[in-house]
Coordinates of C-alpha atoms in Angstrom, one line a residue:
X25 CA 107.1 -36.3 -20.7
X26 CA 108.1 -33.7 -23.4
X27 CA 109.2 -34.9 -26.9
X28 CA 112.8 -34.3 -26.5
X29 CA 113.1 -33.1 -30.0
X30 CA 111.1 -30.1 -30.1
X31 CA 110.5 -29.7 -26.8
X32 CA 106.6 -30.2 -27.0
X33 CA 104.5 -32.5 -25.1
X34 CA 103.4 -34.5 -28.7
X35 CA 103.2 -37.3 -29.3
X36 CA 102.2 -39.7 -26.6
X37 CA 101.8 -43.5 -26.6
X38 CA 98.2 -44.7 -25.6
X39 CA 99.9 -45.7 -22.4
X40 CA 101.2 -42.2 -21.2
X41 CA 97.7 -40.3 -22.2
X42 CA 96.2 -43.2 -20.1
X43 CA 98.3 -42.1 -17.5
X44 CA 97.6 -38.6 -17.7
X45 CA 93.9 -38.8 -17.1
X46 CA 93.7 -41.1 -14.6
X47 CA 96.3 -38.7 -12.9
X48 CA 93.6 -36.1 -13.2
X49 CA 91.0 -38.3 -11.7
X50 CA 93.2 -39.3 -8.7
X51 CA 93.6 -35.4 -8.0
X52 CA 89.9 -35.3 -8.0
X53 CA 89.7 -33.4 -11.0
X54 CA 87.2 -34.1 -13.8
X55 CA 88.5 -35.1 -17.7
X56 CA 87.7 -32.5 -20.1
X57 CA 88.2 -32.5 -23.1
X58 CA 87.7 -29.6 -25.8
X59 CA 87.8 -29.2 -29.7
X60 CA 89.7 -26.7 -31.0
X61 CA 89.5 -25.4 -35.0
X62 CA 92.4 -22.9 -34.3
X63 CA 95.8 -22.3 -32.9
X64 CA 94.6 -19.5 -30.8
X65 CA 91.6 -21.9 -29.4
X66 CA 94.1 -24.4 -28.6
X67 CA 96.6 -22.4 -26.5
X68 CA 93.9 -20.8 -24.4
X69 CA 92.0 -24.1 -23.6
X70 CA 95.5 -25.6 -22.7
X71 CA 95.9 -22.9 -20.1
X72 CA 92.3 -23.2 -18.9
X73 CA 93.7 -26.9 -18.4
X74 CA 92.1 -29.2 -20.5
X75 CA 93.0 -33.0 -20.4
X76 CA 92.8 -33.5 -24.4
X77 CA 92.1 -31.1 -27.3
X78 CA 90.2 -33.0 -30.4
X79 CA 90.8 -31.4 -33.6
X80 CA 87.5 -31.7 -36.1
X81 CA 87.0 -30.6 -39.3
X82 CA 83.8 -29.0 -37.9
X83 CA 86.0 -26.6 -35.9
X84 CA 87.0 -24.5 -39.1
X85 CA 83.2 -24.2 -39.7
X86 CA 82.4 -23.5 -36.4
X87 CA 84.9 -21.2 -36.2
X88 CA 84.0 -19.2 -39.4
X89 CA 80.6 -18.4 -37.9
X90 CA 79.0 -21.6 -39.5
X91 CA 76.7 -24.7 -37.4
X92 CA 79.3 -27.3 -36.1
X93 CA 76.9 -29.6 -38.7
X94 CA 79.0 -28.7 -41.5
X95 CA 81.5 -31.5 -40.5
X96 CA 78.6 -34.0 -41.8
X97 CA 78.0 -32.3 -44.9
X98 CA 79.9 -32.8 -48.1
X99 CA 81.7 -29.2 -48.0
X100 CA 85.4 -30.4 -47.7
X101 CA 87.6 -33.5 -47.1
X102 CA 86.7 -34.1 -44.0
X103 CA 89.9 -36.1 -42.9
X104 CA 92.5 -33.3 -44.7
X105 CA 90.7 -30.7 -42.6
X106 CA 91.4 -32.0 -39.4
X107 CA 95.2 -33.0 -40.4
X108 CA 95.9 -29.6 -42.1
X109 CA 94.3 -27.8 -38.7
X110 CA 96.6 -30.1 -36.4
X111 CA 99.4 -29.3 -38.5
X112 CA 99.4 -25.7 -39.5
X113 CA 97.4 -23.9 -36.3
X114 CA 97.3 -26.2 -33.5
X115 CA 100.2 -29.0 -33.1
X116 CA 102.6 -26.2 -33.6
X117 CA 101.5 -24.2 -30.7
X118 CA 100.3 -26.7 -27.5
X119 CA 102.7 -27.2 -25.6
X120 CA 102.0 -30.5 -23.2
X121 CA 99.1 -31.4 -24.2
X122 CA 98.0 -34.6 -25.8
X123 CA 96.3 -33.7 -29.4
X124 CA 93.9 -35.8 -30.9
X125 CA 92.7 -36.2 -34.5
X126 CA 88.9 -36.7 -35.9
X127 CA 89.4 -39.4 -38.7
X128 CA 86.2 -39.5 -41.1
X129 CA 86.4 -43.7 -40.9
X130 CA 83.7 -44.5 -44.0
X131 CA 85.8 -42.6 -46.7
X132 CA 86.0 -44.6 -49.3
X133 CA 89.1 -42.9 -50.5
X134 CA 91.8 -43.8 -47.5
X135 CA 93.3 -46.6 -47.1
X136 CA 93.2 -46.4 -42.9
X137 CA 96.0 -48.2 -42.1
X138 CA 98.1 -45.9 -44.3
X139 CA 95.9 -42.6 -43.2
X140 CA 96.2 -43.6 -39.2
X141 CA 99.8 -43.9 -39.9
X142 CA 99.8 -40.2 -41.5
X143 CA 98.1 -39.2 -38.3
X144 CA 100.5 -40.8 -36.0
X145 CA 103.7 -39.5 -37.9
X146 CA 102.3 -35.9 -37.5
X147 CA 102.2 -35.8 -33.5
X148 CA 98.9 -36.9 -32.5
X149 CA 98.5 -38.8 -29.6
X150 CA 95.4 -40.4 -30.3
X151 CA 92.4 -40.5 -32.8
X152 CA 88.3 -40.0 -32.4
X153 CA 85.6 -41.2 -34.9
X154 CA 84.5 -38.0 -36.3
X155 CA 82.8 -37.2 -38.7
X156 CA 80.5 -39.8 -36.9
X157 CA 77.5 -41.9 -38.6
X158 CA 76.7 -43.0 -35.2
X159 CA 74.3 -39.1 -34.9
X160 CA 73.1 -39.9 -38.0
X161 CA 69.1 -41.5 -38.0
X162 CA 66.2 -42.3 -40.1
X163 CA 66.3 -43.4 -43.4
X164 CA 69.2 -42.0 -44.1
X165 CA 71.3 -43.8 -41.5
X166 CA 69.7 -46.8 -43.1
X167 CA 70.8 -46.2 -46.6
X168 CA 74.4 -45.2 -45.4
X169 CA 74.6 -49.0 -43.6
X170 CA 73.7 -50.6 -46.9
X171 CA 76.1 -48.8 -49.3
X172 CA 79.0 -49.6 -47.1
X173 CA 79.5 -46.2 -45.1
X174 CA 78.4 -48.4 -41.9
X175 CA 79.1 -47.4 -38.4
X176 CA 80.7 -50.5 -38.1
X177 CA 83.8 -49.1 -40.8
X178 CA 84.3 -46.1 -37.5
X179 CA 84.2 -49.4 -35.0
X180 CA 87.0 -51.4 -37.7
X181 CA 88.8 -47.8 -37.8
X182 CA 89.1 -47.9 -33.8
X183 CA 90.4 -51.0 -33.2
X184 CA 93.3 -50.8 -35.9
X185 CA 94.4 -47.3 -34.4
X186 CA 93.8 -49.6 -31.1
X187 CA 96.5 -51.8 -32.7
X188 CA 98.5 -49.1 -33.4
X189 CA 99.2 -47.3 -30.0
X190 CA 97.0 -44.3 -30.5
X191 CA 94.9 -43.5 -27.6
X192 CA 91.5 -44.1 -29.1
X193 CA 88.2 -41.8 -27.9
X194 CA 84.9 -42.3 -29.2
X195 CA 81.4 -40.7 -29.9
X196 CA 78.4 -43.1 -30.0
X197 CA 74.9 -42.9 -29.8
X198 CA 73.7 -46.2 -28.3
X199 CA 74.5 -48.9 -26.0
X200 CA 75.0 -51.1 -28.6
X201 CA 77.4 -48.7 -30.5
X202 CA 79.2 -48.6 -26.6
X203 CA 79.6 -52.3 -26.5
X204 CA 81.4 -52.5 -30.1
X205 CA 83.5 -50.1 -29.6
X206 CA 84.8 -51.2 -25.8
X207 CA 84.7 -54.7 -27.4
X208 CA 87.8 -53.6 -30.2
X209 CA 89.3 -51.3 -27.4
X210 CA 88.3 -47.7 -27.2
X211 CA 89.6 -45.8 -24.4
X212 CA 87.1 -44.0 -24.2
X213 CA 83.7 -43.6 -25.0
X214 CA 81.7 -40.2 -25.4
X215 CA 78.1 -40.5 -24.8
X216 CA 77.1 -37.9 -27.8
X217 CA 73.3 -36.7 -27.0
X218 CA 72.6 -34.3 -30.2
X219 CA 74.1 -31.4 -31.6
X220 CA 74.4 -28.7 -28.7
X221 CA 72.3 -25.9 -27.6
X222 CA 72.5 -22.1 -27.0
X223 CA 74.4 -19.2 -28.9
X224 CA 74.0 -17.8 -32.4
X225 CA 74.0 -20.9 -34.4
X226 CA 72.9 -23.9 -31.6
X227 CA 70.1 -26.2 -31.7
X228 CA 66.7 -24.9 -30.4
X229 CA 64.4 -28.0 -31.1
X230 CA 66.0 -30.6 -32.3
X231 CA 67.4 -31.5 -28.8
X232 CA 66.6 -34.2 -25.8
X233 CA 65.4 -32.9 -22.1
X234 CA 68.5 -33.0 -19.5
X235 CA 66.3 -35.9 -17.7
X236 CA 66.8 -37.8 -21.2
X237 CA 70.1 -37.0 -21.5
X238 CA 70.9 -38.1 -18.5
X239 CA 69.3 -41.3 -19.0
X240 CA 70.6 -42.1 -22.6
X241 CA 74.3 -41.2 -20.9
X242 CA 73.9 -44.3 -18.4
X243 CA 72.2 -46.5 -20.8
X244 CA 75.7 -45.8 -23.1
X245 CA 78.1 -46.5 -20.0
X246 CA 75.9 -49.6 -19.3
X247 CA 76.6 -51.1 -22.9
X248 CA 80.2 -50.3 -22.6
X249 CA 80.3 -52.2 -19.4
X250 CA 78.3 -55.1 -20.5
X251 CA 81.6 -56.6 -22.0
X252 CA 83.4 -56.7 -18.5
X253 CA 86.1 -54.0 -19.2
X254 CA 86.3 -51.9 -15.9
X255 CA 88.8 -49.6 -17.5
X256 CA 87.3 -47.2 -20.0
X257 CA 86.8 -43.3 -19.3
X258 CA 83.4 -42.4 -20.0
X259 CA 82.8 -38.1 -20.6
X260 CA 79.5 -36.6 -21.5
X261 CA 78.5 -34.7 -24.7
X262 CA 75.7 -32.3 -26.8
X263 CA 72.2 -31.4 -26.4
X264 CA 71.4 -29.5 -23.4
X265 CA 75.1 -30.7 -22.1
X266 CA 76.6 -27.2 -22.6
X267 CA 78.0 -25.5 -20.0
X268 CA 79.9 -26.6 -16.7
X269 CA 77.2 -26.8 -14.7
X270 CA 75.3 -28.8 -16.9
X271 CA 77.9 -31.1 -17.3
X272 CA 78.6 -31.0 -13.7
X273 CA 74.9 -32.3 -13.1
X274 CA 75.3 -35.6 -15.8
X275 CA 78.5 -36.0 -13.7
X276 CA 76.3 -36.2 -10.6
X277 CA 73.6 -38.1 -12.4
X278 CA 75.7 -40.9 -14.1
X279 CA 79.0 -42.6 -14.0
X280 CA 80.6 -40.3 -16.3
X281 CA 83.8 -38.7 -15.3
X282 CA 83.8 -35.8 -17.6
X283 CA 82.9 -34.3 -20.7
X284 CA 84.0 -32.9 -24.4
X285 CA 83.0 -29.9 -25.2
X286 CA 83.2 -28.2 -28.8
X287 CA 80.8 -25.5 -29.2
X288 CA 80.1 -25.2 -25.5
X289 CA 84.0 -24.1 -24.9
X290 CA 85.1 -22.7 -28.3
X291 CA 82.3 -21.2 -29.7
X292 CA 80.3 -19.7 -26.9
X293 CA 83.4 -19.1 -24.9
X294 CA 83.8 -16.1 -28.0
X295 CA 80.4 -15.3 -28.8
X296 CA 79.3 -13.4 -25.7
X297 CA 83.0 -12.3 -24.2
X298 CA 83.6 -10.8 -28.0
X299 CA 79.9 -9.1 -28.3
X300 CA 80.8 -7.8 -24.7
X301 CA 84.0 -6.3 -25.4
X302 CA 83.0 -4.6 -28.5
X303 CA 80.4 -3.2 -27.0
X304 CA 82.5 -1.4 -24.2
X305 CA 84.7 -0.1 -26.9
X306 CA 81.8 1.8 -28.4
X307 CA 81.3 3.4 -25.4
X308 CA 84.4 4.9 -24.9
X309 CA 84.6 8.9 -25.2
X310 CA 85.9 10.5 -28.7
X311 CA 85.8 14.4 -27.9
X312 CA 87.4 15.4 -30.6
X313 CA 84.1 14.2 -32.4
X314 CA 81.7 17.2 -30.9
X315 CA 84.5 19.8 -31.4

């Protein structure tokens, strides 16, 4: 129900956004779930009628033209960016819609407790582990676990806001990432399969087959439901996951119920529709040029 003091639909208890997806799932519809790095993003993806909109500091990247990577890269404070984008441009102009804020879990700097608090007194309804470590591989994955930005800080972040009422809603990488993170609560659990494909700044290599991604998907859910809980949404994300037929196949293919999209709705839903547009416009007639 509407916050009876502005009249918005933020903030919801972990309970009522529950609700409102498996609403959507009883109609038969899937769960989507879309970022959005602006206030003009976020109205038009709650009209299209999206479930959740996930506010990531890669969205003002994205958004100024840049790869969504930048949110792994030290170019900002990762965690201000996403609560001065949910502040400023987005929470002021949704109006029903459950919001829900990436939190950057290894920084050293923030106090959680105190930072999830922040987040919760602003009008989210909920919280997702991004920036994520869980994408990150190699050596470089291996020295972040040793100098104490570990995956398992994002896993201690989830089960506090778990403890705190905020609807929680995850990105991993593995099964066993899965299991942790159904094991302290999450809500949700995003099977992220690499950064995704297609428009002017998407992956063209460095991406899985849809065969893989389907099978990497399953292997996640499996994990998840290794620990007996028969009550966690499971959406698709990344790689070649990137338009709604696409997603519409993993659907088919696995026991996911629906999918988060980023680039796939925000990005390419401008890229080509703007090039389009602008395009017409230069051919409209201007006789008073050839007089």
């Amino acid at each position: 129900m509407p916050n009876p003091w502005t009249g918005k639909g933020n903030p919801y208890t972990r309970q009522e956004v529950r609700d409102r997806l498996q609403a959507a799932l009883g109609r038969g519809e899937p769960i989507i779930a879309a970022g959005a790095g602006t206030g003009i993003s976020a109205k038009f993806i709650e009209r299209g009628g999206a479930d959740l909109i996930i506010i990531y500091n890669s969205g003002r990247f994205r958004m100024s033209g840049h790869g969504s990577t930048c949110g792994l890269m030290a170019y900002d404070d990762a965690n201000q960016v996403a609560m001065d984008i949910g502040e400023y441009e987005v929470l002021p102009v949704v109006e029903e819609i459950p919001v829900i804020c990436g939190v950057h879990a290894t920084d050293p700097r923030r106090r959680m407790w105190h930072w999830l608090g922040k987040v919760k007194d602003m009008g989210f309804s909920g919280v997702n582990n991004f920036p994520t470590h869980t994408i990150v591989d190699g050596h470089f994955r291996q020295v972040l676990e040793e100098t104490g930005m570990s995956v398992k800080k994002e896993i201690e972040m989830i089960g506090l806001a778990r403890r705190m009422d905020l609807f929680t809603i995850v990105y991993v990488a593995t099964a066993e990432e899965a299991k942790a993170m159904a094991d302290v609560g999450a809500d949700a659990i995003i099977a992220h399969v690499g950064t995704t494909i297609g428009g002017s700044i998407g992956v063209t290599g460095a991406v899985c087959s849809m065969d893989d991604a389907v099978e990497r998907t399953q292997k996640i859910i499996d994990g998840a439901r290794s620990t007996g809980r028969k009550d966690i949404f499971f959406l698709s994300h990344g790689g070649p996951i990137a338009t709604p037929d696409d997603a519409a196949y993993v659907n088919k293919h696995t026991d996911c119920v629906g999918f988060v999209g980023a680039s796939s709705l925000e990005r390419l839903g401008v890229e080509g529709p703007l090039v389009e547009l602008t395009r017409r416009f230069k051919k409209i007639p201007a006789p008073a040029a050839q007089r």
